[in-house]
XYZ file of C-alpha atoms in Angstrom:
573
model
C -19.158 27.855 -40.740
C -21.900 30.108 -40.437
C -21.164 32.595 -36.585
C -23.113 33.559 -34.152
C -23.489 36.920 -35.307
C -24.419 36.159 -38.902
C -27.385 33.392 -37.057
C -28.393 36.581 -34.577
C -28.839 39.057 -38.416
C -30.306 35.894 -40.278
C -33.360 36.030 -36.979
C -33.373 39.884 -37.142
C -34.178 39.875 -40.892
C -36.770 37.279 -40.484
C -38.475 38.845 -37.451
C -38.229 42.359 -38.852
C -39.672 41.051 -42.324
C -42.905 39.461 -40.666
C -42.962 42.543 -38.430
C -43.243 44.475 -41.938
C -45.847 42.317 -43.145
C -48.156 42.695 -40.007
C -47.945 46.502 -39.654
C -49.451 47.270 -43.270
C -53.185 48.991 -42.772
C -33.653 72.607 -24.085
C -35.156 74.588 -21.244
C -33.093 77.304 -18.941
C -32.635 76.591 -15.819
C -35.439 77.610 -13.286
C -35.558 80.955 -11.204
C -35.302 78.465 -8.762
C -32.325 77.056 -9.918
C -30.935 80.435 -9.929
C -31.502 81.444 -6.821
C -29.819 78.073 -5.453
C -26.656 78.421 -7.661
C -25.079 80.844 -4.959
C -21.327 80.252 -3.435
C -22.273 77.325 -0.753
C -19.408 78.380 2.459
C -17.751 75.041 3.669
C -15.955 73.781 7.142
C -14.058 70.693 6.118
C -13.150 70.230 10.211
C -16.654 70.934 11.797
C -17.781 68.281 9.215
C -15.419 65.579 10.201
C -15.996 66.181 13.618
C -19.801 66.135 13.402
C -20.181 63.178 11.211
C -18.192 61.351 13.826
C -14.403 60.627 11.723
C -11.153 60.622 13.255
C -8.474 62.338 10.806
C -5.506 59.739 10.033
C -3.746 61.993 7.561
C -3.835 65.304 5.896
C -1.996 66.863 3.271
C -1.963 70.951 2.011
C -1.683 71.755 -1.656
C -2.202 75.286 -3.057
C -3.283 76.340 0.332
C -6.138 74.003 0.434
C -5.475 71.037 3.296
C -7.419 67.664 2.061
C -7.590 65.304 4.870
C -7.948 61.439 4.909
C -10.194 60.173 8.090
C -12.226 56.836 8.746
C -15.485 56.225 10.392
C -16.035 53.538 13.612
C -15.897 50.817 11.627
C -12.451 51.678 10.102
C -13.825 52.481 6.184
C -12.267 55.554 4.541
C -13.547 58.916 4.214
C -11.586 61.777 1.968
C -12.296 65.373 2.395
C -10.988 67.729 -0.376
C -11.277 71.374 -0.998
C -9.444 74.002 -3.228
C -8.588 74.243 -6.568
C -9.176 71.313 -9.161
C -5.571 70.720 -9.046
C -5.489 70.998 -5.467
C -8.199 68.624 -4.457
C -6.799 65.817 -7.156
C -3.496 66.264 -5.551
C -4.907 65.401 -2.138
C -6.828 62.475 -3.023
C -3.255 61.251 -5.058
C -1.488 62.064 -2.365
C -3.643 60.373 0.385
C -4.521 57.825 -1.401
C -1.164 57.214 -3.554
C -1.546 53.518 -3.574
C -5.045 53.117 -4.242
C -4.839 55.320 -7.206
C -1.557 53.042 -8.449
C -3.966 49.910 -8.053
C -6.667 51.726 -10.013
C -5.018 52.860 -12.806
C -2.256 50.109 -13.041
C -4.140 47.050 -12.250
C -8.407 48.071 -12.333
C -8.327 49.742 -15.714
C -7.298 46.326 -17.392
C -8.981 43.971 -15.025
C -12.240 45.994 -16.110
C -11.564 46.212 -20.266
C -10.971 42.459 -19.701
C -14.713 41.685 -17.888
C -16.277 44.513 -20.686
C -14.142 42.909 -23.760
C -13.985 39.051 -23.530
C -10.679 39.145 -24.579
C -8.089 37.571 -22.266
C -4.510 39.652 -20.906
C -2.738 36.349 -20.791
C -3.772 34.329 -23.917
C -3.870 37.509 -26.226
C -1.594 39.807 -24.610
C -0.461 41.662 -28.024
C -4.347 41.798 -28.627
C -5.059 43.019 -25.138
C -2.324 45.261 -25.139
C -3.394 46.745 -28.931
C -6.991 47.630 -27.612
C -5.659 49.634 -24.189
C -3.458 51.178 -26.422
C -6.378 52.445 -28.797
C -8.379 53.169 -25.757
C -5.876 55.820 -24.791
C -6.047 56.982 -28.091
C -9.555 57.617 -27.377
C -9.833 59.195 -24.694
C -6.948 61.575 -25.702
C -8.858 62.523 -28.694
C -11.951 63.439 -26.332
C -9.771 65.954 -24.505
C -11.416 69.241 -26.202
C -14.882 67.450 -25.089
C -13.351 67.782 -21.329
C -13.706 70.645 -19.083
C -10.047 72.154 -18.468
C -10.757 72.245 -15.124
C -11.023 68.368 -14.755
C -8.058 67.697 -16.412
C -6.365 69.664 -14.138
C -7.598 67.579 -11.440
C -6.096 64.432 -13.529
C -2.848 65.756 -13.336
C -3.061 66.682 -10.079
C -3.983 62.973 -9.055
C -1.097 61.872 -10.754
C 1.219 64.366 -9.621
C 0.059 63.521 -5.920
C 0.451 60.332 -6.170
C 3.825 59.821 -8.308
C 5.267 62.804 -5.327
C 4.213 59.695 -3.221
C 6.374 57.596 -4.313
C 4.443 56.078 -6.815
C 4.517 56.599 -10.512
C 1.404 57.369 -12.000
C 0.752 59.837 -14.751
C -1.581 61.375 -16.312
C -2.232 59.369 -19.268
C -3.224 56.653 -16.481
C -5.682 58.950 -14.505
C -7.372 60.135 -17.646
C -7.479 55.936 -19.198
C -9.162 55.015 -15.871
C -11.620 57.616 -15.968
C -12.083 58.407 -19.655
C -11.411 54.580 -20.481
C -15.169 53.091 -19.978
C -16.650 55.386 -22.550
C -13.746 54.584 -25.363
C -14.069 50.924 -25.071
C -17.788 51.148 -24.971
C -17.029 53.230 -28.445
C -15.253 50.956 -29.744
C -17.348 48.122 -28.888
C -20.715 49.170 -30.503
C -19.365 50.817 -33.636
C -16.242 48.825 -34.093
C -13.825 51.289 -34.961
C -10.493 51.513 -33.602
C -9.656 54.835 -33.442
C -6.474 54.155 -35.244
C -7.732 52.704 -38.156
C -11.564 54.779 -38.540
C -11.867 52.555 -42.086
C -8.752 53.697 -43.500
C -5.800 51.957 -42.049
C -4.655 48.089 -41.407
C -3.957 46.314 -38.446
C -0.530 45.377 -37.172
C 0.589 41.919 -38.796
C 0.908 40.845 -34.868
C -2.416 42.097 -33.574
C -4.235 40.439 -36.991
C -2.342 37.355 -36.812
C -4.121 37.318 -33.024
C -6.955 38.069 -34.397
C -7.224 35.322 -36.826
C -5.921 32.727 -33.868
C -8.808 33.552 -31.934
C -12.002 33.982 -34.084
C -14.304 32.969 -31.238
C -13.040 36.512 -29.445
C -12.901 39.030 -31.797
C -13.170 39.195 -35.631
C -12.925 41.592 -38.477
C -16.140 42.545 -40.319
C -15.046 44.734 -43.296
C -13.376 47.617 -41.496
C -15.386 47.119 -38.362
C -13.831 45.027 -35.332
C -16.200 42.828 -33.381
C -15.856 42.102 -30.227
C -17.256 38.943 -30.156
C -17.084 38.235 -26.391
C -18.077 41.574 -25.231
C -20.139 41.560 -21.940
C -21.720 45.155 -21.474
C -23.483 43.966 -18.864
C -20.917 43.336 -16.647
C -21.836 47.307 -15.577
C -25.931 46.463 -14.561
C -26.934 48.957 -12.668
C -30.133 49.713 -10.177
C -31.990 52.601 -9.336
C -35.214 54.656 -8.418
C -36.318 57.622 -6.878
C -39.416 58.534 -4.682
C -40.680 61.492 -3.303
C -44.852 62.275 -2.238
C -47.419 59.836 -1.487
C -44.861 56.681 -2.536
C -42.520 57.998 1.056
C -43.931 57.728 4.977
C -42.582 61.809 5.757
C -43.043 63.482 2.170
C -39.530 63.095 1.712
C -37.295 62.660 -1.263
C -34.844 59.521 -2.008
C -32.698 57.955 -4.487
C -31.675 54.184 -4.435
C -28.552 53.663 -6.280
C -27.295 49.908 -6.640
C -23.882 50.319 -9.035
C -23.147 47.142 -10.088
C -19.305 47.164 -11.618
C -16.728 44.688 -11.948
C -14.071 44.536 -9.197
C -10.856 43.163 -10.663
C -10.305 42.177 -7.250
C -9.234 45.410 -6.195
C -11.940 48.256 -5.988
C -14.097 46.669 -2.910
C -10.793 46.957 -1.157
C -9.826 50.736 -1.912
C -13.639 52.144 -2.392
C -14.124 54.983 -0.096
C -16.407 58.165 0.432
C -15.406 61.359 -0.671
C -16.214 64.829 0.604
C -15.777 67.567 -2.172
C -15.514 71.382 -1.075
C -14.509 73.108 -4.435
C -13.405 76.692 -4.426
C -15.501 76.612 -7.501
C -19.400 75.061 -7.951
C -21.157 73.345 -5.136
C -20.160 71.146 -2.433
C -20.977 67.223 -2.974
C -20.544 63.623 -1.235
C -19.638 60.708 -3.062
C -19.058 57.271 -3.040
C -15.760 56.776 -5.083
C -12.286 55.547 -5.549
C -8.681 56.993 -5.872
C -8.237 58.041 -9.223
C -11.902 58.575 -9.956
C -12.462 62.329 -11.007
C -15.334 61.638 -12.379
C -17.935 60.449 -10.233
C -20.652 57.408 -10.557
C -22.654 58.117 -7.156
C -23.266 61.546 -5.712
C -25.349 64.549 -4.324
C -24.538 68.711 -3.724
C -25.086 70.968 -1.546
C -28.924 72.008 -3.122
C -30.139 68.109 -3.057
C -29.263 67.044 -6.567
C -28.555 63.636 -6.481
C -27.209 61.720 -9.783
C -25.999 57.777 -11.305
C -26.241 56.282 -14.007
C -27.057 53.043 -15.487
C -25.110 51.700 -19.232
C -27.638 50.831 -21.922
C -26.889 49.509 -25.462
C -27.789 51.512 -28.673
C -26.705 52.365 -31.822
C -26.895 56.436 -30.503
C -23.063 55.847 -29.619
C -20.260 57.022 -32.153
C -16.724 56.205 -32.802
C -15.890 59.015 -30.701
C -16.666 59.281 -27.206
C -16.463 62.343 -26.190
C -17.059 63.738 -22.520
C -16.983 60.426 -20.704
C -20.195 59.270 -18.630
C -18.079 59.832 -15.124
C -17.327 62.957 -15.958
C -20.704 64.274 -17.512
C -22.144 63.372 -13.867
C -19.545 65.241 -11.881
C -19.549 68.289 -14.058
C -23.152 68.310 -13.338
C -23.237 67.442 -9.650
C -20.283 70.308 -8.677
C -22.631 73.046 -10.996
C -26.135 72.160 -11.209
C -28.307 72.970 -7.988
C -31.721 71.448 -9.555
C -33.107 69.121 -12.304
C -33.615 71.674 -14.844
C -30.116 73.269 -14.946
C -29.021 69.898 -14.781
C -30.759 68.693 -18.216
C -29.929 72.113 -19.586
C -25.855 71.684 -18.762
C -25.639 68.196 -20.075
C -27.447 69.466 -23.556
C -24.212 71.379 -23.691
C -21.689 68.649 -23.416
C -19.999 66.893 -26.223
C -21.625 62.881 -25.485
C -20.297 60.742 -27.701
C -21.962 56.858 -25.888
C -25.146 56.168 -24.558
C -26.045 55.640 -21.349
C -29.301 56.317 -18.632
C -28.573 59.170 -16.177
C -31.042 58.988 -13.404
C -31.217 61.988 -10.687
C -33.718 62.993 -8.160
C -33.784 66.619 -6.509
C -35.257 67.418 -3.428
C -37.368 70.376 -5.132
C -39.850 69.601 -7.112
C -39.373 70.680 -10.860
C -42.872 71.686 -13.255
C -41.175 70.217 -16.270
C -39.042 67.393 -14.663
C -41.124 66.407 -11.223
C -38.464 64.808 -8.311
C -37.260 62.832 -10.412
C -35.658 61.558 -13.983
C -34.317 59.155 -15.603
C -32.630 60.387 -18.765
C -32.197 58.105 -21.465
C -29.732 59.311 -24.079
C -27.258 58.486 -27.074
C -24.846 60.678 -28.702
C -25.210 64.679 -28.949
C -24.672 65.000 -32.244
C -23.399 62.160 -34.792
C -19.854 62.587 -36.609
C -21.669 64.814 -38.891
C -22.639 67.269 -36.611
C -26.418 66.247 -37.318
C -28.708 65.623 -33.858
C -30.089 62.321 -33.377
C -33.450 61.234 -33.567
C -33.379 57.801 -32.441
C -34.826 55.280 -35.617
C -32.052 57.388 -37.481
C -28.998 55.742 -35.971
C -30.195 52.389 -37.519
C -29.198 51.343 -41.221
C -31.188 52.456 -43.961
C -32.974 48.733 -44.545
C -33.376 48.383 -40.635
C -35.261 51.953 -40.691
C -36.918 50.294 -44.159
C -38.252 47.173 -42.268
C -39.052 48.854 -38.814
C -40.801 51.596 -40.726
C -44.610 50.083 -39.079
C -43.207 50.659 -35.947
C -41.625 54.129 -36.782
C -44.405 55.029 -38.002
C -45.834 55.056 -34.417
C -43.955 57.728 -32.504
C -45.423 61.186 -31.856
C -42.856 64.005 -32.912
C -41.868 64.200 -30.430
C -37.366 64.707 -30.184
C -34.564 64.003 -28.482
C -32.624 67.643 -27.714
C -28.757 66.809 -28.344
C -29.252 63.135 -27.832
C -31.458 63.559 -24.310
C -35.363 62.403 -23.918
C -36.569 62.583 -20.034
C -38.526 60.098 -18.361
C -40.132 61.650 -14.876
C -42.075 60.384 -12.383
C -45.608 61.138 -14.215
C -44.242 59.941 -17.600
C -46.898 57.865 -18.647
C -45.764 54.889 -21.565
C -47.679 55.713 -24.733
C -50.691 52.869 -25.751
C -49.409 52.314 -29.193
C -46.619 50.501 -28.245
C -47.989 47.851 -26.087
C -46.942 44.504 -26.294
C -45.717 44.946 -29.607
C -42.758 42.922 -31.017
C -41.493 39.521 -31.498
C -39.552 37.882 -28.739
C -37.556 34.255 -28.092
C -36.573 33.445 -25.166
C -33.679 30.202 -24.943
C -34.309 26.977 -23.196
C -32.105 27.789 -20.293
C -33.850 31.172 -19.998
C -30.173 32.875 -20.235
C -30.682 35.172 -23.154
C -33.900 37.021 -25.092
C -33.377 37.665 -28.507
C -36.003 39.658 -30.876
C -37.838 42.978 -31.359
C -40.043 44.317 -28.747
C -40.266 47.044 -26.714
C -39.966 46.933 -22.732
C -42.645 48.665 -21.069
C -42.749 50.787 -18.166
C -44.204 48.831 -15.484
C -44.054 51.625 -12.548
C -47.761 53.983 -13.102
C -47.388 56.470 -9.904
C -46.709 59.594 -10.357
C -44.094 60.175 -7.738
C -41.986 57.092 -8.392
C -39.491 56.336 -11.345
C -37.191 53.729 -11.926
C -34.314 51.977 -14.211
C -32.292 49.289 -14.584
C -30.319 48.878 -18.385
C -32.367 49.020 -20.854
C -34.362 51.880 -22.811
C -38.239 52.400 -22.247
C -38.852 55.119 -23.997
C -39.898 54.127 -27.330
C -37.928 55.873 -29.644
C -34.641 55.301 -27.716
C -35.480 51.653 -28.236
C -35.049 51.600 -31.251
C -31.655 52.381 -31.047
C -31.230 48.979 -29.367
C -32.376 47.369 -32.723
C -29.622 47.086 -34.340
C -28.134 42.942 -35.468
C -25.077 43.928 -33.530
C -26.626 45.699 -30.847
C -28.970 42.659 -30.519
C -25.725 40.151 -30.041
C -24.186 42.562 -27.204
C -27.382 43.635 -25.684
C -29.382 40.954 -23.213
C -31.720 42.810 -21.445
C -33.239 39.442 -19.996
C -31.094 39.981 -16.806
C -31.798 43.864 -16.655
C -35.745 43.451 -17.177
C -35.447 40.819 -14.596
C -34.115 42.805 -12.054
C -36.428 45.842 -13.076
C -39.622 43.572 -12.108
C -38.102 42.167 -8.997
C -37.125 45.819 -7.867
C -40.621 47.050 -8.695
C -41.875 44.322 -6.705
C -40.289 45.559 -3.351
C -41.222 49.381 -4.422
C -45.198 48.309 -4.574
C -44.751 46.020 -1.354
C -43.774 49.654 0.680
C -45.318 52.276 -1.265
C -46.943 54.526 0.415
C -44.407 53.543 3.882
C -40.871 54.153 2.500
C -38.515 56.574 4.826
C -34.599 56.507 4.304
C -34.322 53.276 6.137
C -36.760 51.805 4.156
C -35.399 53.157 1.027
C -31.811 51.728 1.638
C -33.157 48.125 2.396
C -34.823 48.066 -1.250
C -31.802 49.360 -3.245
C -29.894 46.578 -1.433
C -32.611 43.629 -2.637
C -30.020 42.012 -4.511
C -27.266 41.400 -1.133
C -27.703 37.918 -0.413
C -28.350 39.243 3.322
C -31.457 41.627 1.946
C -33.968 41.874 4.422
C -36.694 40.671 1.311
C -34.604 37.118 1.233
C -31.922 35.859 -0.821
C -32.618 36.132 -4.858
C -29.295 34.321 -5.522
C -27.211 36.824 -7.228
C -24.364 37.701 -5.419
C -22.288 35.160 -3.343
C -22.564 35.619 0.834
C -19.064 36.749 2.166
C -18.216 37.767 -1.517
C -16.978 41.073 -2.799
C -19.353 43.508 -3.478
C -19.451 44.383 -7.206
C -19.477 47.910 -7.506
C -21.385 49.290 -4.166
C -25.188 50.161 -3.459
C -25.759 53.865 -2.360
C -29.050 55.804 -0.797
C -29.805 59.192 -1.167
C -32.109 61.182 1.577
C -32.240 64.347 -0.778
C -33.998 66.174 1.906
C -31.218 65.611 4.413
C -28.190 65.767 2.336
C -27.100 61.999 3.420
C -26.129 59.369 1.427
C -24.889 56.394 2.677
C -23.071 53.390 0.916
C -22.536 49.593 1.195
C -19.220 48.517 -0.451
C -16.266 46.372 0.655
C -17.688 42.313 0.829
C -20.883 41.176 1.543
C -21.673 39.066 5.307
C -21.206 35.216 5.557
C -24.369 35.741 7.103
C -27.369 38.432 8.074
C -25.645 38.692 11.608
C -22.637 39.514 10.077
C -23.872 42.733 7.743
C -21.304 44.420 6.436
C -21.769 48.552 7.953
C -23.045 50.735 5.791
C -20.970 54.343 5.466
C -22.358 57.456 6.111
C -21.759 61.157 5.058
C -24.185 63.601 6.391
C -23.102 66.855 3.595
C -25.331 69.710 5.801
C -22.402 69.100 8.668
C -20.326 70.728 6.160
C -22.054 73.318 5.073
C -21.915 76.326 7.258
């Protein structure tokens, strides 16, 4: 019986062979930067008090007193400062059962949405891939700043001194975790095996029970049921002539499965390092790494999963943790770009950040789009390369196309004035199914935004070369970007309807187009009174505020669930 994989390669050969046929005839950081990268002095108590929070609890570790405090309408707020270890033992400590229901119950609930494969019908299968995923992540320790794993253990050590036991093998899984599954996903290695070892008899004998959810192709596991998109995200950022006051803002819409559990223990977070800059967040216990932030300087920073074959079998410093090693360090775009050529990135992903100064190489804004820093060879990737030789072969038309040129450690930049290059308009081969669920082919999605103080993303690559990595049989099964382009033209939609008029308010009303209470009417995506999945986020990069919507959505527009608020200047003395 032929399977939906081998139909999906049997269409890619085809397409790709007509395709043939037709197609014949790192920069230092600024002195700017520099000057910003200063020690930023911090009042943890005048901040509470002027953003309006009433402390519930507080704890002191190393000398360093965390505190735990809620705004008016009762959501949580954590403010940390100290030592790594010191500010993950306050959020484990104040938040002890949070972080259990994170690491204990979120971690699987979320490689169950990204996998396919079911806890309770396959638990020795289930059980076998967590397992491998903590052998993944522990193998991208050296890829980890020491300093973060210190605040791992001291999550874990706050919260087991809680009275719940947690350790750090759990802290690092939920953080770590995303990356190694993603790993393992799009290369099919288990790090276990890499090609040289066998399954065991129970985990095969699963395996073979339930060929519809994951198979074995050679030494590669496929993951048959494996739902990437499960992680959609949203995002733009505006500054100039697109804003009403010359300001600076970042939508941020992080769309993330729930497991029932984060919308209920989501929070914001206030960091005050002894080391790096001061930042806001929106978070949740156990997270060390961050998905939604913004220092002290006006760097703001999210990112967005994409598909491509510029991920290895090794994942190396995990996407939540390449953001908050940049957000605590980095005071502008170009020390930003610089610091994450310097990591060890094993998956791809799009990083989008906006600063409130204006950068000559990177403008306001950026939306990197990036695989791997190096492959298992050592060698630097330069996008067409990750394919197969006969994919490179067949695509060689197209290759043929891009200008020279490279990515730098994995990383191309789109900015605001990046302007999509004429030769690869509407090229490609696309089908779209009778229900309009899924698009399957070669083509290349275009930038659709053309102002040069405006960029945006969604989940899939636009800059040509990075596409390519999304060419890939395999890729092609895992990666629908009908859903993502989708929401990239409806979200460009509200951005042209207010150009030229957006302010902060404005700005948080169109990263929130898809709650079914969205002032721009219901598009029918999330459920009214449901949970929201993941949480939307604003930026006013000017300001230093960021606000974010998380928790469940209204029954109704009258019934709006209250945004959350952090205003970081009140901390900053």
């Amino acid at each position: 019986m032929i399977k939906p994989a081998q139909i999906l390669l049997i269409i890619h050969f085809l397409l790709a062979a007509i395709l043939a046929g037709c197609f014949q005839d790192s920069p230092a950081g600024s002195d700017r930067d520099q000057d910003r990268c200063g020690t930023v002095a911090a009042d943890a108590l005048a901040g509470i008090e002027a953003n309006g929070l009433t402390i519930i609890e507080s704890v002191t570790a190393e000398g360093a007193t965390g505190y735990l405090a809620v705004d008016g309408n009762g959501k949580k707020f954590l403010i940390l400062q100290g030592s790594a270890e010191a500010m993950g033992y306050q959020m484990g400590y104040l938040m002890a059962e949070g972080v259990y229901r994170m690491t204990k119950e979120f971690t699987g609930g979320v490689i169950k949405s990204l996998s396919g494969i079911d806890p309770v019908k396959t638990k020795i299968l289930f059980d076998y891939i967590i397992s491998e995923g903590l052998v993944s992540c522990k193998n991208a320790l050296p890829s980890i700043p020491g300093y973060l794993q210190e605040e791992m253990a001291g999550v874990a050590r706050g919260a087991s001194d809680r009275g719940y036991e947690v350790t750090f093998d759990d802290v690092l899984l939920l953080n770590e975790g995303i990356d190694a599954l993603f790993a393992m996903i799009m290369t099919g290695v288990l790090p276990s095996l890499a090609g040289k070892g066998e399954l065991p008899a129970e985990v095969q004998a699963e395996i073979e029970n339930n060929s519809d959810t994951i198979e074995m192709d050679g030494d590669a596991v496929r993951f048959l049921k494996a739902d990437p998109f499960v992680l959609g995200c949203n995002e733009f950022v505006i500054s100039g002539n697109a804003t009403a006051d010359g300001g600076v803002y970042h939508g941020r819409d992080f769309m993330f499965p729930t497991a029932h559990i984060y919308q209920d223990v989501a929070c914001m977070a206030v960091y005050l390092p002894d080391n790096g800059l001061p930042f806001t967040c929106v978070t949740a216990p156990g997270f060390v790494g961050q998905t939604t932030g913004i220092n002290s300087q006006g760097l703001s920073m999210g990112m967005d999963v994409v598909m491509g074959t510029g991920t290895r079998s090794t994942p190396g410093m995990c996407c939540l943790l390449v953001m908050r090693d940049i957000v605590q360090n980095c005071p502008g775009l170009d020390t930003a770009v610089a610091r994450m050529k310097t990591q060890d990135r094993g998956v791809s992903w799009l990083y989008i950040l906006g600063d409130d100064e204006y950068s000559d190489t990177y403008t306001n804004g950026i939306v990197i789009e990036e695989g791997m820093s190096a492959d298992s060879s050592g060698e630097e990737i330069n996008g067409p390369d990750t394919l197969r030789a006969w994919q490179e072969y067949l695509l060689a038309p197209w290759i043929n196309l891009l200008d020279n040129t490279l990515p730098e450690r994995g990383i191309m930049t789109r900015t605001q004035d990046w302007i999509y290059p004429e030769e690869f308009q509407d090229i490609g081969f696309a089908i779209t199914l009778p229900d309009g669920s899924r698009t399957l082919g070669l083509y290349f999605p275009e930038q659709i935004e053309s102002w040069s103080d405006l960029v945006m993303a969604t989940n899939h690559y636009i800059i040509p070369r990075m596409a390519f990595t999304s060419m890939d049989p395999w890729i092609s099964l895992v990666r629908d970007t009908t859903d993502s382009e989708w929401r990239y033209g409806e979200l460009y939609k509200i951005l042209e309807q207010e150009y030229g008029t957006i302010d902060f308010d404005t700005a948080r009303d169109i990263i929130d187009f898809l709650n079914p209470n969205c002032v721009y009417g219901d598009l029918e995506y999330y459920e009214k009174g449901g949970e929201i999945e993941g949480h939307h986020a604003v930026f006013d990069n000017t300001g230093l505020v960021l606000e974010g919507l998380f928790g469940y959505y209204g029954s109704d527009p009258s019934q709006k669930t209250p945004w959350a608020r952090v205003e970081l200047g009140s901390f900053l003395e």
